[in-house]
CSV table of C-alpha atoms in Angstrom, one decimal:
chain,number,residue,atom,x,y,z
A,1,UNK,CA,-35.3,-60.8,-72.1
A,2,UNK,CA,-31.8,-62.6,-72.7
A,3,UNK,CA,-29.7,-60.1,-73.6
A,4,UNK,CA,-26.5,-60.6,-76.1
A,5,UNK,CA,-23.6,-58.7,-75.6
A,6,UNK,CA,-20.7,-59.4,-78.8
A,7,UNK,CA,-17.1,-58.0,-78.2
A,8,UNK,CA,-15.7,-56.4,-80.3
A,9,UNK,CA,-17.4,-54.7,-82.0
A,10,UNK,CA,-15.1,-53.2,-84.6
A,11,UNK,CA,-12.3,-55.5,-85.6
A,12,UNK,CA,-9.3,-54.8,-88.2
A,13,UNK,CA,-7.8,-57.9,-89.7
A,14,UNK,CA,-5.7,-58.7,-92.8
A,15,UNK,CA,-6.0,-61.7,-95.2
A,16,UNK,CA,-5.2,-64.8,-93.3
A,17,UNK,CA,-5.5,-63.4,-90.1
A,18,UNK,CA,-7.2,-66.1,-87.1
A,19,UNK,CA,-10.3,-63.9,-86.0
A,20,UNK,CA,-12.1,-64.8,-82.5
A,21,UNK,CA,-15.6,-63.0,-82.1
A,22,UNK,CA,-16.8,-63.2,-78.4
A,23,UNK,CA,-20.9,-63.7,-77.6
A,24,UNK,CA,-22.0,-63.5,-74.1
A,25,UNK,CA,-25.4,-64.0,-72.6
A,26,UNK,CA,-26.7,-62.3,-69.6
A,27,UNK,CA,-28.2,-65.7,-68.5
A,28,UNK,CA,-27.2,-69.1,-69.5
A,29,UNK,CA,-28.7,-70.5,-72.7
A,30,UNK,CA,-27.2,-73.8,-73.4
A,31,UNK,CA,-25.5,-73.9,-76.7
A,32,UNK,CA,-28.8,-72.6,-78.3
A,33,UNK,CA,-26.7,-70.3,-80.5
A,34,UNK,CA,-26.6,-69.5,-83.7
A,35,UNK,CA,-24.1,-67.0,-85.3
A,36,UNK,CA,-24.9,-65.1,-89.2
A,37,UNK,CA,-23.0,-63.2,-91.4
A,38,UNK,CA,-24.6,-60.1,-93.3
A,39,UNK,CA,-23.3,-58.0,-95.8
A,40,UNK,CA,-24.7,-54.6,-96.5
A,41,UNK,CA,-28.0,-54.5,-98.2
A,42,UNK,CA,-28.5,-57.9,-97.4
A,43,UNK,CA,-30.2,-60.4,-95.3
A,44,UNK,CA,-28.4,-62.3,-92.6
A,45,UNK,CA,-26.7,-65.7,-94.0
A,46,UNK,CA,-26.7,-68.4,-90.9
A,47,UNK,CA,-23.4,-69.6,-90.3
A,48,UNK,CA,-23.4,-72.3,-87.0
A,49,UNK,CA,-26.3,-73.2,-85.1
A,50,UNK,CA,-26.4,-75.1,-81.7
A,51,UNK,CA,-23.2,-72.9,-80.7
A,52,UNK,CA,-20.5,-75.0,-82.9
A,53,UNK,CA,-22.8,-76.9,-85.9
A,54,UNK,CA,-21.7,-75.6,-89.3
A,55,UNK,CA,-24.6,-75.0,-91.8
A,56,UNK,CA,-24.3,-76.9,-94.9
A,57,UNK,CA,-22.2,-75.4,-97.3
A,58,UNK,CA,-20.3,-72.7,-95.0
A,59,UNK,CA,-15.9,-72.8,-95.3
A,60,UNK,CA,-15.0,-75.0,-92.6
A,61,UNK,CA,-12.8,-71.7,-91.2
A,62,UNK,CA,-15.6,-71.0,-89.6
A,63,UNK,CA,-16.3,-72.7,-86.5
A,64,UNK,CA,-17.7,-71.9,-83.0
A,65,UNK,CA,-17.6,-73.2,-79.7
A,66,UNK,CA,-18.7,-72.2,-76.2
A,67,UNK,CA,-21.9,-73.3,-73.9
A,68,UNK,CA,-24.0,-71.7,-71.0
A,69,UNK,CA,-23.2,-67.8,-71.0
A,70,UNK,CA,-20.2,-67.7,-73.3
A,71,UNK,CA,-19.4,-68.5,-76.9
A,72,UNK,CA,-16.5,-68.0,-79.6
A,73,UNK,CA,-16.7,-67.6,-83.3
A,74,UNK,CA,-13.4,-68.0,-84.9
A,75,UNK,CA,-12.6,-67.5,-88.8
A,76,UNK,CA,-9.4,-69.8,-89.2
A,77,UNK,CA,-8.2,-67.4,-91.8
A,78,UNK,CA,-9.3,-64.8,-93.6
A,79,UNK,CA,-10.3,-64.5,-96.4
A,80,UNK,CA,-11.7,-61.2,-98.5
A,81,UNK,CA,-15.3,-62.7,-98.8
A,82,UNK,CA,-15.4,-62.3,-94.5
A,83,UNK,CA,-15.0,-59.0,-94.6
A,84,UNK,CA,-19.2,-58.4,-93.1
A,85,UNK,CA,-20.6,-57.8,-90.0
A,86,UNK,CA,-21.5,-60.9,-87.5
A,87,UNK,CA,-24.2,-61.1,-85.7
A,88,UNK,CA,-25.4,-64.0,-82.4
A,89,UNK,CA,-28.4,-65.0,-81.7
A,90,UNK,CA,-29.7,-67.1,-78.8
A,91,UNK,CA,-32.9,-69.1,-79.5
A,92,UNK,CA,-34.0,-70.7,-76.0
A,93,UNK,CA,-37.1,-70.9,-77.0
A,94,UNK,CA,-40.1,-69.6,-79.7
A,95,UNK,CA,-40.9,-67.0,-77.0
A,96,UNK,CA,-37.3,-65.8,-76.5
A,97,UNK,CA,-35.1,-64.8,-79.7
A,98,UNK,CA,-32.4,-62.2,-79.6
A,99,UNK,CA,-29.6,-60.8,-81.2
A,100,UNK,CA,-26.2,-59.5,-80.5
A,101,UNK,CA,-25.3,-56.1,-81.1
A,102,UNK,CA,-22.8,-57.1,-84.1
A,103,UNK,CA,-19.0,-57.4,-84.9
A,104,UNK,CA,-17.8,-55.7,-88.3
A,105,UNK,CA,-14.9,-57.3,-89.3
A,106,UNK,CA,-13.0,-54.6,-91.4
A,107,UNK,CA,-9.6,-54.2,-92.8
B,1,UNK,CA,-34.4,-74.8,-103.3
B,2,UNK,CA,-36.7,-72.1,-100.8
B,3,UNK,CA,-37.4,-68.7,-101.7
B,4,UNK,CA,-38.8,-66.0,-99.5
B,5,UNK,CA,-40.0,-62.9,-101.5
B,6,UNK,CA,-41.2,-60.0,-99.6
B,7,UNK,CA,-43.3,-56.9,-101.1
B,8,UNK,CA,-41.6,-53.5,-102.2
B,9,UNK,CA,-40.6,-50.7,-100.0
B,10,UNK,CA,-43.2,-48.6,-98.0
B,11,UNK,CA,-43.3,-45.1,-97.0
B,12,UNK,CA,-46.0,-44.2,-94.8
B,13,UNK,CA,-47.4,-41.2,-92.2
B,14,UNK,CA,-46.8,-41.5,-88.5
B,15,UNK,CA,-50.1,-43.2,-87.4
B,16,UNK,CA,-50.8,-45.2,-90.9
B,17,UNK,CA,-50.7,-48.7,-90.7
B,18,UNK,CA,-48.4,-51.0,-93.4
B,19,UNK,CA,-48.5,-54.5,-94.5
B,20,UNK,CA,-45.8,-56.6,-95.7
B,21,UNK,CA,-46.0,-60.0,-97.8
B,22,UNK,CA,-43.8,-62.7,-97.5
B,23,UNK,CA,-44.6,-65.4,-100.7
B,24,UNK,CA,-42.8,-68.4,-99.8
B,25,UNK,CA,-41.7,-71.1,-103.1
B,26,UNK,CA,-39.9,-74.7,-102.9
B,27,UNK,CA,-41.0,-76.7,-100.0
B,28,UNK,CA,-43.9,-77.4,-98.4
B,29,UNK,CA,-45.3,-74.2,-96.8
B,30,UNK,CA,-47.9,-74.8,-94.3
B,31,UNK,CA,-45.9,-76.7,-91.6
B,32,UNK,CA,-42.7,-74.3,-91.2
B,33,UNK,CA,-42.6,-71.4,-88.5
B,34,UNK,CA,-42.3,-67.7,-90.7
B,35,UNK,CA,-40.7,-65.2,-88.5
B,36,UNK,CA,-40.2,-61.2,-88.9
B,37,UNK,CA,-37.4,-59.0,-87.6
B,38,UNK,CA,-36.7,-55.8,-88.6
B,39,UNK,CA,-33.5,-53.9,-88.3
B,40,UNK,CA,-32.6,-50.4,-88.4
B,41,UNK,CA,-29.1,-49.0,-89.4
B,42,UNK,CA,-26.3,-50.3,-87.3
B,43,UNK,CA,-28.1,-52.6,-85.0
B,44,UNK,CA,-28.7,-56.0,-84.7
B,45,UNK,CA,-32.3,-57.9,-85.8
B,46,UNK,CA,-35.3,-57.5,-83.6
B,47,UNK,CA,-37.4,-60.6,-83.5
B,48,UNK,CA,-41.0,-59.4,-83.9
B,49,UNK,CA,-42.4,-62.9,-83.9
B,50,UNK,CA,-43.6,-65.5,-85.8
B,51,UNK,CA,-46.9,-67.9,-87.4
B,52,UNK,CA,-46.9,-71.5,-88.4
B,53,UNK,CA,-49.2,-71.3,-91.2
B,54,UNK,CA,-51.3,-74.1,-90.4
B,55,UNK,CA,-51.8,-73.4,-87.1
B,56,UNK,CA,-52.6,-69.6,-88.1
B,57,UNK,CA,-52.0,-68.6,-84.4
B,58,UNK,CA,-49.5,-65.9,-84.4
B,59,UNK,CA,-46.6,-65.7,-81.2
B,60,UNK,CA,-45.6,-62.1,-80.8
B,61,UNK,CA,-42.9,-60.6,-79.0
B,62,UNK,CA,-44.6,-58.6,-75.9
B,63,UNK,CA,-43.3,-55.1,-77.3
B,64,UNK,CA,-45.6,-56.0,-80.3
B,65,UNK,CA,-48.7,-57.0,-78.9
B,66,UNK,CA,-51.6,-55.2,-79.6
B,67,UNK,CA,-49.8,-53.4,-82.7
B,68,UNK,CA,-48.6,-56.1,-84.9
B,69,UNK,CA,-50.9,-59.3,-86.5
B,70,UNK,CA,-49.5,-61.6,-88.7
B,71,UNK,CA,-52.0,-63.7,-91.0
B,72,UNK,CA,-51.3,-66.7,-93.6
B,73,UNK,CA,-52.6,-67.4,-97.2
B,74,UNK,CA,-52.1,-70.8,-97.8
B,75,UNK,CA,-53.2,-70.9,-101.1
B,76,UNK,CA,-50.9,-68.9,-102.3
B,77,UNK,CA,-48.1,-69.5,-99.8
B,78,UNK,CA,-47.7,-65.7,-98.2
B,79,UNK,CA,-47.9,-64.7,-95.1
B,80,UNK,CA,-47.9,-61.0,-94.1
B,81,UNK,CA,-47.4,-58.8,-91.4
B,82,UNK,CA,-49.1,-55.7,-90.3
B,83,UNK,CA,-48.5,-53.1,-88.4
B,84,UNK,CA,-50.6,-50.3,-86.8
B,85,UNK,CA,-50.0,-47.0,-85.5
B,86,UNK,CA,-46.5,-46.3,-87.2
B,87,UNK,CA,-44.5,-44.4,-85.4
B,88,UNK,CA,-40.8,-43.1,-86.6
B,89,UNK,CA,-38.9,-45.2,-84.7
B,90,UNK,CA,-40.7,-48.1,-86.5
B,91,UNK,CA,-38.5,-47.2,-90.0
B,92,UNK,CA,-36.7,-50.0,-90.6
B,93,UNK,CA,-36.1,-52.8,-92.6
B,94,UNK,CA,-38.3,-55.8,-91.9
B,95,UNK,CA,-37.5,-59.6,-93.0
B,96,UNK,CA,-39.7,-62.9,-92.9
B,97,UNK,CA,-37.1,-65.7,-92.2
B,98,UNK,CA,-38.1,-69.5,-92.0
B,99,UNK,CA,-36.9,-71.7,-89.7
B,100,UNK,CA,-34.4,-74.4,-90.8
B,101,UNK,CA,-36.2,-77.4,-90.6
B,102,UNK,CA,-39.5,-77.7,-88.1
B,103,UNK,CA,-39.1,-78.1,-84.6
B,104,UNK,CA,-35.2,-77.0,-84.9
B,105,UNK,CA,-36.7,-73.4,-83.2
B,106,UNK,CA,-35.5,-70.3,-84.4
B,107,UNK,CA,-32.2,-70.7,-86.3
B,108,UNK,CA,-33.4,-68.8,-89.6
B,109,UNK,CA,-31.7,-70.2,-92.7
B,110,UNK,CA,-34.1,-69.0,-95.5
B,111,UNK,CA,-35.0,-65.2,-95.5
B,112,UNK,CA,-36.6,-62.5,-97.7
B,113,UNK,CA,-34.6,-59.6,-99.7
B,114,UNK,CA,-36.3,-57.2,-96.8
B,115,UNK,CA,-38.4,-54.4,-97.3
B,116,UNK,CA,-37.7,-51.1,-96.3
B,117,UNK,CA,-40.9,-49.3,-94.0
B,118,UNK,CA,-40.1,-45.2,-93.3
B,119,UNK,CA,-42.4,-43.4,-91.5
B,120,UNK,CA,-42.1,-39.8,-92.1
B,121,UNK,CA,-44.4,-37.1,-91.7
């Protein structure tokens, strides 16, 4: 299996901070990345899919970027609805799905 | 606009089987790949695997094989997933999640509320 490794995975930030989230993949995988955000009690919400394509209606703050075995997801500026836990996910294929361990991105 | 709704929570013995529903409203059922993952406190999802409806063919992750079967109702739009053999370390919360559009792989925009499975003697 492709295993995702996400640093850090605690992060403290204010309101209007620039925030960089760091994916790595233990092989390369393209840009067949997606990142999510979740809040608790609830289901992941996708954010960018093939490592930098933002999802319809998601704040253009968010972007990403990266190919092959690393990737970047930065939040511009913050903003209190960020404050969640974000999750990467490489999707090489139907047979081959995995997830990150998480960032929580606290104040 | 699509709607996953899964089944309430479960609490079952260690070696008791559960099965989840998935009912699926607003778009065209049949042709779209319905995945599970679960998660437990903490940690990230675990893809479990998934079934395109009409195909009815399940693809499971190895670590599920033998334990886990997924089967589709199309007449009602619900797919489920069952598990045998529950051990503790299978409490967690499980989630169907449909791919975005088909053939896009797995990049799950649409997902269930989840439903919460404890196993507990």
């Amino acid at each position: 299996d492709i295993q995702m490794t996400q640093s850090p995975s605690t992060l403290s930030a204010a309101i209007g901070d620039r925030v960089t989230i760091t994916c790595r993949a233990s092989q390369s995988i393209s840009n067949w990345l997606a990142w999510y955000q979740q809040k608790p009690g609830k289901a992941p919400k996708l954010l960018i899919y093939k490592a930098s394509t933002l999802e319809s209606g998601v704040p253009s703050r968010f972007s990403g970027s990266g190919s092959g075995t690393e990737f970047t997801l930065t939040i511009s500026s913050l903003q209190p609805d960020d404050f969640a836990t974000y999750y990467c996910q490489q999707y090489t294929n139907f047979f081959s799905v995995t997830f990150g361990g998480g960032t929580k991105v606290e104040i | 606009q699509v709607q996953l709704v899964q089944s309430g929570a479960e609490v079952k013995k260690p070696g008791s089987s559960v099965k989840v529903s998935c009912q699926a409203s607003g778009d065209t059922f049949s042709k779209y790949a319905v995945n599970w993952l679960r998660q437990t406190p903490g940690q990230g999802p675990e893809w479990m695997g998934n079934i395109i409806p009409m195909y009815g063919t399940p693809n499971l992750a190895q670590k599920f094989q033998g334990r886990v079967m997924f089967t589709a109702d199309e007449s009602t739009s619900t797919v489920y997933m069952e598990m045998t053999n529950l051990k503790s370390e299978d409490t967690a919360v499980y989630y169907c999640a449909r791919e975005r559009t088909v053939g896009t792989g797995a990049i799950f925009l649409y997902w269930g509320q989840g439903t919460l499975v404890t196993v507990s003697s």
